[in-house]
Amino acid sequence: TQSTWGTIFTKKMEKVAHLYPYENYTFEEKDSKQDKDYSVQMRLHRMKDKYEREGMRRHVEAILLVHIHNHPHMLLIQAGTSFYKLPGGRLKPGEVESEGLLRKLNAKLSVPGAHPHWEVSELISTWWRPNFDTLLYPYVPPHVTRAKECKKLFLVQLPEKCTFHVPKNYKLLAVPLFDLYESAGKYGNAIASLPESLSRIQFIYSNSIRASDPDNMTTDQEQ
């Protein structure tokens, strides 16, 4: 019947992400990371130089989610007082997207010998930089023959517990999705659009506590 086919189709297309409590994760400092660029203009100039040698820049970023009181929070890197970004970075020429993203996550939020088990999941959104400026679009404008950068944002499944090693000159913040929504002025268009883009994902909230707290019980809730 039509209702049966509708049920089968819904189950087949459903995407799931497991979110664990923020308290399950620990955060430690590591040596400061020196940025290659001291201004946006320096970054755009370096991008232009590489474009002439290597072609379009390919960039990947990770969407890392936890929950606080059963509300999803996204982990964002804060650099300085008012710049926020997702962890990730530029891919090497010919590098596979998932492998490059894991490399970047390990470099930015881990230390050798203690890499968490990151699991690259769904591609959530793709953004394009038509010119060497700060404007990004979720499409390539029709007058642009070749974009200068392609940025892809992937949902990355976190393990139930792990330790993040954050450079001293950065902060890793857990920001609620309601704070991101329609806040492009603070977070930029790509990040501010993520609450809507993530609405197709079914979040399963696990209230399991770290093994170091044996008196607590484990329960799962769906949203």
mmCIF file with all atom_site columns, C-alpha atoms in Angstrom:
data_model
loop_
_atom_site.group_PDB
_atom_site.id
_atom_site.type_symbol
_atom_site.label_atom_id
_atom_site.label_alt_id
_atom_site.label_comp_id
_atom_site.label_asym_id
_atom_site.label_entity_id
_atom_site.label_seq_id
_atom_site.pdbx_PDB_ins_code
_atom_site.Cartn_x
_atom_site.Cartn_y
_atom_site.Cartn_z
_atom_site.occupancy
_atom_site.B_iso_or_equiv
_atom_site.pdbx_formal_charge
_atom_site.auth_seq_id
_atom_site.auth_comp_id
_atom_site.auth_asym_id
_atom_site.auth_atom_id
_atom_site.pdbx_PDB_model_num
ATOM 1   C CA . THR A 1 1   ? 0.000  0.000  0.000   1.00 0.00 ? 1   THR A CA 1
ATOM 2   C CA . GLN A 1 2   ? 0.949  3.652  -0.298  1.00 0.00 ? 2   GLN A CA 1
ATOM 3   C CA . SER A 1 3   ? 1.368  4.054  3.482   1.00 0.00 ? 3   SER A CA 1
ATOM 4   C CA . THR A 1 4   ? 3.617  0.984  3.652   1.00 0.00 ? 4   THR A CA 1
ATOM 5   C CA . TRP A 1 5   ? 5.867  2.302  0.890   1.00 0.00 ? 5   TRP A CA 1
ATOM 6   C CA . GLY A 1 6   ? 5.975  5.660  2.661   1.00 0.00 ? 6   GLY A CA 1
ATOM 7   C CA . THR A 1 7   ? 7.142  3.992  5.867   1.00 0.00 ? 7   THR A CA 1
ATOM 8   C CA . ILE A 1 8   ? 9.824  1.987  4.059   1.00 0.00 ? 8   ILE A CA 1
ATOM 9   C CA . PHE A 1 9   ? 11.075 5.068  2.223   1.00 0.00 ? 9   PHE A CA 1
ATOM 10  C CA . THR A 1 10  ? 11.249 7.117  5.447   1.00 0.00 ? 10  THR A CA 1
ATOM 11  C CA . LYS A 1 11  ? 13.234 4.460  7.294   1.00 0.00 ? 11  LYS A CA 1
ATOM 12  C CA . LYS A 1 12  ? 15.636 4.021  4.390   1.00 0.00 ? 12  LYS A CA 1
ATOM 13  C CA . MET A 1 13  ? 16.353 7.747  4.111   1.00 0.00 ? 13  MET A CA 1
ATOM 14  C CA . GLU A 1 14  ? 16.597 8.449  7.828   1.00 0.00 ? 14  GLU A CA 1
ATOM 15  C CA . LYS A 1 15  ? 20.002 9.609  9.026   1.00 0.00 ? 15  LYS A CA 1
ATOM 16  C CA . VAL A 1 16  ? 21.021 9.206  12.652  1.00 0.00 ? 16  VAL A CA 1
ATOM 17  C CA . ALA A 1 17  ? 23.623 10.829 14.873  1.00 0.00 ? 17  ALA A CA 1
ATOM 18  C CA . HIS A 1 18  ? 24.411 9.816  18.447  1.00 0.00 ? 18  HIS A CA 1
ATOM 19  C CA . LEU A 1 19  ? 25.037 12.696 20.809  1.00 0.00 ? 19  LEU A CA 1
ATOM 20  C CA . TYR A 1 20  ? 26.765 12.124 24.132  1.00 0.00 ? 20  TYR A CA 1
ATOM 21  C CA . PRO A 1 21  ? 26.801 14.395 27.193  1.00 0.00 ? 21  PRO A CA 1
ATOM 22  C CA . TYR A 1 22  ? 29.266 17.265 27.194  1.00 0.00 ? 22  TYR A CA 1
ATOM 23  C CA . GLU A 1 23  ? 30.433 16.017 30.601  1.00 0.00 ? 23  GLU A CA 1
ATOM 24  C CA . ASN A 1 24  ? 31.779 12.872 28.952  1.00 0.00 ? 24  ASN A CA 1
ATOM 25  C CA . TYR A 1 25  ? 34.610 14.831 27.361  1.00 0.00 ? 25  TYR A CA 1
ATOM 26  C CA . THR A 1 26  ? 37.748 16.301 28.867  1.00 0.00 ? 26  THR A CA 1
ATOM 27  C CA . PHE A 1 27  ? 39.693 19.256 27.544  1.00 0.00 ? 27  PHE A CA 1
ATOM 28  C CA . GLU A 1 28  ? 43.431 19.740 27.951  1.00 0.00 ? 28  GLU A CA 1
ATOM 29  C CA . GLU A 1 29  ? 45.819 22.374 26.669  1.00 0.00 ? 29  GLU A CA 1
ATOM 30  C CA . LYS A 1 30  ? 48.660 21.866 24.235  1.00 0.00 ? 30  LYS A CA 1
ATOM 31  C CA . ASP A 1 31  ? 51.206 24.214 22.698  1.00 0.00 ? 31  ASP A CA 1
ATOM 32  C CA . SER A 1 32  ? 49.843 27.260 20.915  1.00 0.00 ? 32  SER A CA 1
ATOM 33  C CA . LYS A 1 33  ? 49.204 26.978 17.186  1.00 0.00 ? 33  LYS A CA 1
ATOM 34  C CA . GLN A 1 34  ? 50.731 29.783 15.175  1.00 0.00 ? 34  GLN A CA 1
ATOM 35  C CA . ASP A 1 35  ? 48.438 30.976 12.412  1.00 0.00 ? 35  ASP A CA 1
ATOM 36  C CA . LYS A 1 36  ? 49.969 31.313 8.952   1.00 0.00 ? 36  LYS A CA 1
ATOM 37  C CA . ASP A 1 37  ? 48.003 34.502 8.369   1.00 0.00 ? 37  ASP A CA 1
ATOM 38  C CA . TYR A 1 38  ? 47.682 37.494 10.666  1.00 0.00 ? 38  TYR A CA 1
ATOM 39  C CA . SER A 1 39  ? 44.754 39.026 8.778   1.00 0.00 ? 39  SER A CA 1
ATOM 40  C CA . VAL A 1 40  ? 41.981 38.083 6.386   1.00 0.00 ? 40  VAL A CA 1
ATOM 41  C CA . GLN A 1 41  ? 43.752 39.902 3.561   1.00 0.00 ? 41  GLN A CA 1
ATOM 42  C CA . MET A 1 42  ? 46.935 37.885 4.129   1.00 0.00 ? 42  MET A CA 1
ATOM 43  C CA . ARG A 1 43  ? 44.911 34.675 4.001   1.00 0.00 ? 43  ARG A CA 1
ATOM 44  C CA . LEU A 1 44  ? 43.200 35.674 0.753   1.00 0.00 ? 44  LEU A CA 1
ATOM 45  C CA . HIS A 1 45  ? 46.543 36.666 -0.773  1.00 0.00 ? 45  HIS A CA 1
ATOM 46  C CA . ARG A 1 46  ? 48.045 33.286 0.146   1.00 0.00 ? 46  ARG A CA 1
ATOM 47  C CA . MET A 1 47  ? 44.959 31.563 -1.272  1.00 0.00 ? 47  MET A CA 1
ATOM 48  C CA . LYS A 1 48  ? 45.451 33.395 -4.567  1.00 0.00 ? 48  LYS A CA 1
ATOM 49  C CA . ASP A 1 49  ? 49.108 32.333 -4.772  1.00 0.00 ? 49  ASP A CA 1
ATOM 50  C CA . LYS A 1 50  ? 48.194 28.683 -4.173  1.00 0.00 ? 50  LYS A CA 1
ATOM 51  C CA . TYR A 1 51  ? 45.338 28.881 -6.662  1.00 0.00 ? 51  TYR A CA 1
ATOM 52  C CA . GLU A 1 52  ? 47.754 29.875 -9.397  1.00 0.00 ? 52  GLU A CA 1
ATOM 53  C CA . ARG A 1 53  ? 49.941 26.862 -8.588  1.00 0.00 ? 53  ARG A CA 1
ATOM 54  C CA . GLU A 1 54  ? 47.437 24.192 -7.522  1.00 0.00 ? 54  GLU A CA 1
ATOM 55  C CA . GLY A 1 55  ? 44.010 25.290 -8.731  1.00 0.00 ? 55  GLY A CA 1
ATOM 56  C CA . MET A 1 56  ? 40.848 25.510 -6.674  1.00 0.00 ? 56  MET A CA 1
ATOM 57  C CA . ARG A 1 57  ? 41.354 25.224 -2.931  1.00 0.00 ? 57  ARG A CA 1
ATOM 58  C CA . ARG A 1 58  ? 39.538 22.271 -1.342  1.00 0.00 ? 58  ARG A CA 1
ATOM 59  C CA . HIS A 1 59  ? 38.600 22.764 2.281   1.00 0.00 ? 59  HIS A CA 1
ATOM 60  C CA . VAL A 1 60  ? 36.867 20.412 4.744   1.00 0.00 ? 60  VAL A CA 1
ATOM 61  C CA . GLU A 1 61  ? 35.453 21.081 8.194   1.00 0.00 ? 61  GLU A CA 1
ATOM 62  C CA . ALA A 1 62  ? 33.968 18.922 10.944  1.00 0.00 ? 62  ALA A CA 1
ATOM 63  C CA . ILE A 1 63  ? 30.622 19.334 12.668  1.00 0.00 ? 63  ILE A CA 1
ATOM 64  C CA . LEU A 1 64  ? 31.137 17.921 16.167  1.00 0.00 ? 64  LEU A CA 1
ATOM 65  C CA . LEU A 1 65  ? 28.007 17.614 18.302  1.00 0.00 ? 65  LEU A CA 1
ATOM 66  C CA . VAL A 1 66  ? 27.412 16.955 21.999  1.00 0.00 ? 66  VAL A CA 1
ATOM 67  C CA . HIS A 1 67  ? 24.359 17.545 24.120  1.00 0.00 ? 67  HIS A CA 1
ATOM 68  C CA . ILE A 1 68  ? 23.720 19.491 27.299  1.00 0.00 ? 68  ILE A CA 1
ATOM 69  C CA . HIS A 1 69  ? 20.397 18.665 28.977  1.00 0.00 ? 69  HIS A CA 1
ATOM 70  C CA . ASN A 1 70  ? 19.261 16.947 25.775  1.00 0.00 ? 70  ASN A CA 1
ATOM 71  C CA . HIS A 1 71  ? 19.835 19.965 23.558  1.00 0.00 ? 71  HIS A CA 1
ATOM 72  C CA . PRO A 1 72  ? 22.426 19.705 20.764  1.00 0.00 ? 72  PRO A CA 1
ATOM 73  C CA . HIS A 1 73  ? 25.541 21.855 21.048  1.00 0.00 ? 73  HIS A CA 1
ATOM 74  C CA . MET A 1 74  ? 28.205 22.311 18.380  1.00 0.00 ? 74  MET A CA 1
ATOM 75  C CA . LEU A 1 75  ? 31.911 22.476 19.201  1.00 0.00 ? 75  LEU A CA 1
ATOM 76  C CA . LEU A 1 76  ? 33.432 25.604 17.707  1.00 0.00 ? 76  LEU A CA 1
ATOM 77  C CA . ILE A 1 77  ? 36.986 26.906 17.837  1.00 0.00 ? 77  ILE A CA 1
ATOM 78  C CA . GLN A 1 78  ? 37.241 30.481 19.059  1.00 0.00 ? 78  GLN A CA 1
ATOM 79  C CA . ALA A 1 79  ? 40.329 32.355 17.877  1.00 0.00 ? 79  ALA A CA 1
ATOM 80  C CA . GLY A 1 80  ? 40.754 35.777 19.409  1.00 0.00 ? 80  GLY A CA 1
ATOM 81  C CA . THR A 1 81  ? 37.720 37.508 20.839  1.00 0.00 ? 81  THR A CA 1
ATOM 82  C CA . SER A 1 82  ? 35.191 37.310 18.018  1.00 0.00 ? 82  SER A CA 1
ATOM 83  C CA . PHE A 1 83  ? 36.257 34.771 15.364  1.00 0.00 ? 83  PHE A CA 1
ATOM 84  C CA . TYR A 1 84  ? 34.610 31.348 15.362  1.00 0.00 ? 84  TYR A CA 1
ATOM 85  C CA . LYS A 1 85  ? 35.267 28.412 13.079  1.00 0.00 ? 85  LYS A CA 1
ATOM 86  C CA . LEU A 1 86  ? 34.748 24.697 12.716  1.00 0.00 ? 86  LEU A CA 1
ATOM 87  C CA . PRO A 1 87  ? 37.816 22.463 13.041  1.00 0.00 ? 87  PRO A CA 1
ATOM 88  C CA . GLY A 1 88  ? 39.258 21.481 9.692   1.00 0.00 ? 88  GLY A CA 1
ATOM 89  C CA . GLY A 1 89  ? 41.422 22.919 6.964   1.00 0.00 ? 89  GLY A CA 1
ATOM 90  C CA . ARG A 1 90  ? 42.809 22.699 3.456   1.00 0.00 ? 90  ARG A CA 1
ATOM 91  C CA . LEU A 1 91  ? 43.191 19.368 1.695   1.00 0.00 ? 91  LEU A CA 1
ATOM 92  C CA . LYS A 1 92  ? 46.408 18.380 -0.001  1.00 0.00 ? 92  LYS A CA 1
ATOM 93  C CA . PRO A 1 93  ? 46.274 17.952 -3.800  1.00 0.00 ? 93  PRO A CA 1
ATOM 94  C CA . GLY A 1 94  ? 44.534 14.657 -4.564  1.00 0.00 ? 94  GLY A CA 1
ATOM 95  C CA . GLU A 1 95  ? 43.783 13.912 -0.896  1.00 0.00 ? 95  GLU A CA 1
ATOM 96  C CA . VAL A 1 96  ? 40.568 12.019 -0.090  1.00 0.00 ? 96  VAL A CA 1
ATOM 97  C CA . GLU A 1 97  ? 38.138 14.282 1.785   1.00 0.00 ? 97  GLU A CA 1
ATOM 98  C CA . SER A 1 98  ? 37.478 11.961 4.721   1.00 0.00 ? 98  SER A CA 1
ATOM 99  C CA . GLU A 1 99  ? 41.169 11.165 5.186   1.00 0.00 ? 99  GLU A CA 1
ATOM 100 C CA . GLY A 1 100 ? 42.119 14.819 5.010   1.00 0.00 ? 100 GLY A CA 1
ATOM 101 C CA . LEU A 1 101 ? 39.477 15.763 7.552   1.00 0.00 ? 101 LEU A CA 1
ATOM 102 C CA . LEU A 1 102 ? 40.729 13.121 9.983   1.00 0.00 ? 102 LEU A CA 1
ATOM 103 C CA . ARG A 1 103 ? 44.276 14.414 9.492   1.00 0.00 ? 103 ARG A CA 1
ATOM 104 C CA . LYS A 1 104 ? 43.156 17.950 10.281  1.00 0.00 ? 104 LYS A CA 1
ATOM 105 C CA . LEU A 1 105 ? 41.148 16.908 13.352  1.00 0.00 ? 105 LEU A CA 1
ATOM 106 C CA . ASN A 1 106 ? 44.088 14.991 14.759  1.00 0.00 ? 106 ASN A CA 1
ATOM 107 C CA . ALA A 1 107 ? 46.425 17.915 14.137  1.00 0.00 ? 107 ALA A CA 1
ATOM 108 C CA . LYS A 1 108 ? 44.147 20.538 15.657  1.00 0.00 ? 108 LYS A CA 1
ATOM 109 C CA . LEU A 1 109 ? 42.431 18.739 18.556  1.00 0.00 ? 109 LEU A CA 1
ATOM 110 C CA . SER A 1 110 ? 44.642 15.809 19.457  1.00 0.00 ? 110 SER A CA 1
ATOM 111 C CA . VAL A 1 111 ? 48.211 14.797 20.230  1.00 0.00 ? 111 VAL A CA 1
ATOM 112 C CA . PRO A 1 112 ? 50.302 11.953 18.759  1.00 0.00 ? 112 PRO A CA 1
ATOM 113 C CA . GLY A 1 113 ? 49.420 8.604  20.298  1.00 0.00 ? 113 GLY A CA 1
ATOM 114 C CA . ALA A 1 114 ? 46.063 9.791  21.634  1.00 0.00 ? 114 ALA A CA 1
ATOM 115 C CA . HIS A 1 115 ? 43.892 10.277 18.566  1.00 0.00 ? 115 HIS A CA 1
ATOM 116 C CA . PRO A 1 116 ? 40.155 9.886  19.295  1.00 0.00 ? 116 PRO A CA 1
ATOM 117 C CA . HIS A 1 117 ? 38.111 7.596  17.096  1.00 0.00 ? 117 HIS A CA 1
ATOM 118 C CA . TRP A 1 118 ? 36.568 10.216 14.810  1.00 0.00 ? 118 TRP A CA 1
ATOM 119 C CA . GLU A 1 119 ? 34.015 8.833  12.338  1.00 0.00 ? 119 GLU A CA 1
ATOM 120 C CA . VAL A 1 120 ? 33.339 11.004 9.294   1.00 0.00 ? 120 VAL A CA 1
ATOM 121 C CA . SER A 1 121 ? 29.638 10.691 8.482   1.00 0.00 ? 121 SER A CA 1
ATOM 122 C CA . GLU A 1 122 ? 27.249 12.756 6.358   1.00 0.00 ? 122 GLU A CA 1
ATOM 123 C CA . LEU A 1 123 ? 28.114 15.618 4.049   1.00 0.00 ? 123 LEU A CA 1
ATOM 124 C CA . ILE A 1 124 ? 25.867 18.359 5.445   1.00 0.00 ? 124 ILE A CA 1
ATOM 125 C CA . SER A 1 125 ? 26.585 21.329 3.185   1.00 0.00 ? 125 SER A CA 1
ATOM 126 C CA . THR A 1 126 ? 28.889 22.624 0.454   1.00 0.00 ? 126 THR A CA 1
ATOM 127 C CA . TRP A 1 127 ? 29.976 26.240 0.086   1.00 0.00 ? 127 TRP A CA 1
ATOM 128 C CA . TRP A 1 128 ? 31.776 27.996 -2.745  1.00 0.00 ? 128 TRP A CA 1
ATOM 129 C CA . ARG A 1 129 ? 34.059 31.036 -2.842  1.00 0.00 ? 129 ARG A CA 1
ATOM 130 C CA . PRO A 1 130 ? 33.678 32.616 -6.310  1.00 0.00 ? 130 PRO A CA 1
ATOM 131 C CA . ASN A 1 131 ? 36.403 35.238 -5.843  1.00 0.00 ? 131 ASN A CA 1
ATOM 132 C CA . PHE A 1 132 ? 39.318 36.040 -3.594  1.00 0.00 ? 132 PHE A CA 1
ATOM 133 C CA . ASP A 1 133 ? 37.164 37.754 -0.985  1.00 0.00 ? 133 ASP A CA 1
ATOM 134 C CA . THR A 1 134 ? 35.213 36.786 2.122   1.00 0.00 ? 134 THR A CA 1
ATOM 135 C CA . LEU A 1 135 ? 31.914 35.921 0.415   1.00 0.00 ? 135 LEU A CA 1
ATOM 136 C CA . LEU A 1 136 ? 30.791 32.280 0.383   1.00 0.00 ? 136 LEU A CA 1
ATOM 137 C CA . TYR A 1 137 ? 27.695 30.884 -1.336  1.00 0.00 ? 137 TYR A CA 1
ATOM 138 C CA . PRO A 1 138 ? 25.902 27.507 -1.145  1.00 0.00 ? 138 PRO A CA 1
ATOM 139 C CA . TYR A 1 139 ? 26.050 27.456 -4.967  1.00 0.00 ? 139 TYR A CA 1
ATOM 140 C CA . VAL A 1 140 ? 28.338 28.671 -7.746  1.00 0.00 ? 140 VAL A CA 1
ATOM 141 C CA . PRO A 1 141 ? 26.958 31.964 -9.138  1.00 0.00 ? 141 PRO A CA 1
ATOM 142 C CA . PRO A 1 142 ? 26.131 31.663 -12.868 1.00 0.00 ? 142 PRO A CA 1
ATOM 143 C CA . HIS A 1 143 ? 28.666 34.279 -13.951 1.00 0.00 ? 143 HIS A CA 1
ATOM 144 C CA . VAL A 1 144 ? 31.563 32.402 -12.298 1.00 0.00 ? 144 VAL A CA 1
ATOM 145 C CA . THR A 1 145 ? 33.464 30.019 -14.568 1.00 0.00 ? 145 THR A CA 1
ATOM 146 C CA . ARG A 1 146 ? 35.535 28.478 -11.802 1.00 0.00 ? 146 ARG A CA 1
ATOM 147 C CA . ALA A 1 147 ? 35.256 28.906 -8.044  1.00 0.00 ? 147 ALA A CA 1
ATOM 148 C CA . LYS A 1 148 ? 38.377 29.704 -6.084  1.00 0.00 ? 148 LYS A CA 1
ATOM 149 C CA . GLU A 1 149 ? 37.489 27.479 -3.126  1.00 0.00 ? 149 GLU A CA 1
ATOM 150 C CA . CYS A 1 150 ? 35.099 24.636 -2.308  1.00 0.00 ? 150 CYS A CA 1
ATOM 151 C CA . LYS A 1 151 ? 34.341 24.132 1.373   1.00 0.00 ? 151 LYS A CA 1
ATOM 152 C CA . LYS A 1 152 ? 32.543 20.986 2.537   1.00 0.00 ? 152 LYS A CA 1
ATOM 153 C CA . LEU A 1 153 ? 31.096 20.537 6.026   1.00 0.00 ? 153 LEU A CA 1
ATOM 154 C CA . PHE A 1 154 ? 30.843 16.955 7.283   1.00 0.00 ? 154 PHE A CA 1
ATOM 155 C CA . LEU A 1 155 ? 29.044 15.594 10.319  1.00 0.00 ? 155 LEU A CA 1
ATOM 156 C CA . VAL A 1 156 ? 31.602 13.698 12.396  1.00 0.00 ? 156 VAL A CA 1
ATOM 157 C CA . GLN A 1 157 ? 30.426 11.150 14.937  1.00 0.00 ? 157 GLN A CA 1
ATOM 158 C CA . LEU A 1 158 ? 32.244 11.537 18.247  1.00 0.00 ? 158 LEU A CA 1
ATOM 159 C CA . PRO A 1 159 ? 33.119 8.558  20.419  1.00 0.00 ? 159 PRO A CA 1
ATOM 160 C CA . GLU A 1 160 ? 31.235 8.180  23.695  1.00 0.00 ? 160 GLU A CA 1
ATOM 161 C CA . LYS A 1 161 ? 34.141 9.795  25.510  1.00 0.00 ? 161 LYS A CA 1
ATOM 162 C CA . CYS A 1 162 ? 37.512 11.240 24.590  1.00 0.00 ? 162 CYS A CA 1
ATOM 163 C CA . THR A 1 163 ? 39.993 13.978 25.405  1.00 0.00 ? 163 THR A CA 1
ATOM 164 C CA . PHE A 1 164 ? 40.372 17.081 23.260  1.00 0.00 ? 164 PHE A CA 1
ATOM 165 C CA . HIS A 1 165 ? 43.785 18.741 23.218  1.00 0.00 ? 165 HIS A CA 1
ATOM 166 C CA . VAL A 1 166 ? 43.226 22.404 22.415  1.00 0.00 ? 166 VAL A CA 1
ATOM 167 C CA . PRO A 1 167 ? 46.020 24.875 21.543  1.00 0.00 ? 167 PRO A CA 1
ATOM 168 C CA . LYS A 1 168 ? 46.553 27.432 24.302  1.00 0.00 ? 168 LYS A CA 1
ATOM 169 C CA . ASN A 1 169 ? 45.699 30.341 22.036  1.00 0.00 ? 169 ASN A CA 1
ATOM 170 C CA . TYR A 1 170 ? 42.335 28.804 21.075  1.00 0.00 ? 170 TYR A CA 1
ATOM 171 C CA . LYS A 1 171 ? 39.149 27.954 22.939  1.00 0.00 ? 171 LYS A CA 1
ATOM 172 C CA . LEU A 1 172 ? 36.847 25.058 22.139  1.00 0.00 ? 172 LEU A CA 1
ATOM 173 C CA . LEU A 1 173 ? 33.300 26.125 22.935  1.00 0.00 ? 173 LEU A CA 1
ATOM 174 C CA . ALA A 1 174 ? 30.061 24.149 23.053  1.00 0.00 ? 174 ALA A CA 1
ATOM 175 C CA . VAL A 1 175 ? 27.497 26.456 21.418  1.00 0.00 ? 175 VAL A CA 1
ATOM 176 C CA . PRO A 1 176 ? 23.763 25.561 21.424  1.00 0.00 ? 176 PRO A CA 1
ATOM 177 C CA . LEU A 1 177 ? 22.134 25.285 18.019  1.00 0.00 ? 177 LEU A CA 1
ATOM 178 C CA . PHE A 1 178 ? 19.552 27.934 18.935  1.00 0.00 ? 178 PHE A CA 1
ATOM 179 C CA . ASP A 1 179 ? 22.406 30.426 19.393  1.00 0.00 ? 179 ASP A CA 1
ATOM 180 C CA . LEU A 1 180 ? 23.754 29.672 15.912  1.00 0.00 ? 180 LEU A CA 1
ATOM 181 C CA . TYR A 1 181 ? 20.462 29.943 14.048  1.00 0.00 ? 181 TYR A CA 1
ATOM 182 C CA . GLU A 1 182 ? 20.173 33.187 12.046  1.00 0.00 ? 182 GLU A CA 1
ATOM 183 C CA . SER A 1 183 ? 23.365 34.526 13.651  1.00 0.00 ? 183 SER A CA 1
ATOM 184 C CA . ALA A 1 184 ? 25.398 34.994 10.471  1.00 0.00 ? 184 ALA A CA 1
ATOM 185 C CA . GLY A 1 185 ? 26.718 38.316 11.724  1.00 0.00 ? 185 GLY A CA 1
ATOM 186 C CA . LYS A 1 186 ? 28.518 36.532 14.552  1.00 0.00 ? 186 LYS A CA 1
ATOM 187 C CA . TYR A 1 187 ? 29.326 33.097 13.135  1.00 0.00 ? 187 TYR A CA 1
ATOM 188 C CA . GLY A 1 188 ? 29.181 33.538 9.350   1.00 0.00 ? 188 GLY A CA 1
ATOM 189 C CA . ASN A 1 189 ? 26.634 32.168 6.880   1.00 0.00 ? 189 ASN A CA 1
ATOM 190 C CA . ALA A 1 190 ? 27.979 28.617 6.729   1.00 0.00 ? 190 ALA A CA 1
ATOM 191 C CA . ILE A 1 191 ? 27.823 28.005 10.490  1.00 0.00 ? 191 ILE A CA 1
ATOM 192 C CA . ALA A 1 192 ? 24.591 29.959 11.019  1.00 0.00 ? 192 ALA A CA 1
ATOM 193 C CA . SER A 1 193 ? 22.820 27.783 8.425   1.00 0.00 ? 193 SER A CA 1
ATOM 194 C CA . LEU A 1 194 ? 23.754 24.499 10.103  1.00 0.00 ? 194 LEU A CA 1
ATOM 195 C CA . PRO A 1 195 ? 20.778 24.214 12.497  1.00 0.00 ? 195 PRO A CA 1
ATOM 196 C CA . GLU A 1 196 ? 18.492 24.136 9.469   1.00 0.00 ? 196 GLU A CA 1
ATOM 197 C CA . SER A 1 197 ? 20.759 21.807 7.476   1.00 0.00 ? 197 SER A CA 1
ATOM 198 C CA . LEU A 1 198 ? 20.979 19.410 10.423  1.00 0.00 ? 198 LEU A CA 1
ATOM 199 C CA . SER A 1 199 ? 17.184 19.223 10.814  1.00 0.00 ? 199 SER A CA 1
ATOM 200 C CA . ARG A 1 200 ? 17.130 16.175 8.507   1.00 0.00 ? 200 ARG A CA 1
ATOM 201 C CA . ILE A 1 201 ? 19.309 14.254 10.969  1.00 0.00 ? 201 ILE A CA 1
ATOM 202 C CA . GLN A 1 202 ? 17.669 12.308 13.780  1.00 0.00 ? 202 GLN A CA 1
ATOM 203 C CA . PHE A 1 203 ? 19.553 12.963 17.015  1.00 0.00 ? 203 PHE A CA 1
ATOM 204 C CA . ILE A 1 204 ? 19.723 10.181 19.574  1.00 0.00 ? 204 ILE A CA 1
ATOM 205 C CA . TYR A 1 205 ? 20.672 11.566 22.958  1.00 0.00 ? 205 TYR A CA 1
ATOM 206 C CA . SER A 1 206 ? 22.644 9.158  25.104  1.00 0.00 ? 206 SER A CA 1
ATOM 207 C CA . ASN A 1 207 ? 22.762 9.964  28.799  1.00 0.00 ? 207 ASN A CA 1
ATOM 208 C CA . SER A 1 208 ? 25.509 7.453  29.516  1.00 0.00 ? 208 SER A CA 1
ATOM 209 C CA . ILE A 1 209 ? 28.133 8.755  31.923  1.00 0.00 ? 209 ILE A CA 1
ATOM 210 C CA . ARG A 1 210 ? 31.835 8.009  31.676  1.00 0.00 ? 210 ARG A CA 1
ATOM 211 C CA . ALA A 1 211 ? 33.004 4.663  33.028  1.00 0.00 ? 211 ALA A CA 1
ATOM 212 C CA . SER A 1 212 ? 34.667 6.487  35.909  1.00 0.00 ? 212 SER A CA 1
ATOM 213 C CA . ASP A 1 213 ? 31.162 7.062  37.335  1.00 0.00 ? 213 ASP A CA 1
ATOM 214 C CA . PRO A 1 214 ? 29.935 3.471  37.847  1.00 0.00 ? 214 PRO A CA 1
ATOM 215 C CA . ASP A 1 215 ? 26.957 4.483  40.000  1.00 0.00 ? 215 ASP A CA 1
ATOM 216 C CA . ASN A 1 216 ? 25.220 6.173  37.097  1.00 0.00 ? 216 ASN A CA 1
ATOM 217 C CA . MET A 1 217 ? 22.898 4.293  34.760  1.00 0.00 ? 217 MET A CA 1
ATOM 218 C CA . THR A 1 218 ? 22.788 4.472  30.984  1.00 0.00 ? 218 THR A CA 1
ATOM 219 C CA . THR A 1 219 ? 19.682 5.577  29.116  1.00 0.00 ? 219 THR A CA 1
ATOM 220 C CA . ASP A 1 220 ? 18.997 6.582  25.531  1.00 0.00 ? 220 ASP A CA 1
ATOM 221 C CA . GLN A 1 221 ? 16.452 9.090  24.331  1.00 0.00 ? 221 GLN A CA 1
ATOM 222 C CA . GLU A 1 222 ? 15.405 9.942  20.801  1.00 0.00 ? 222 GLU A CA 1
ATOM 223 C CA . GLN A 1 223 ? 14.533 13.378 19.489  1.00 0.00 ? 223 GLN A CA 1
#
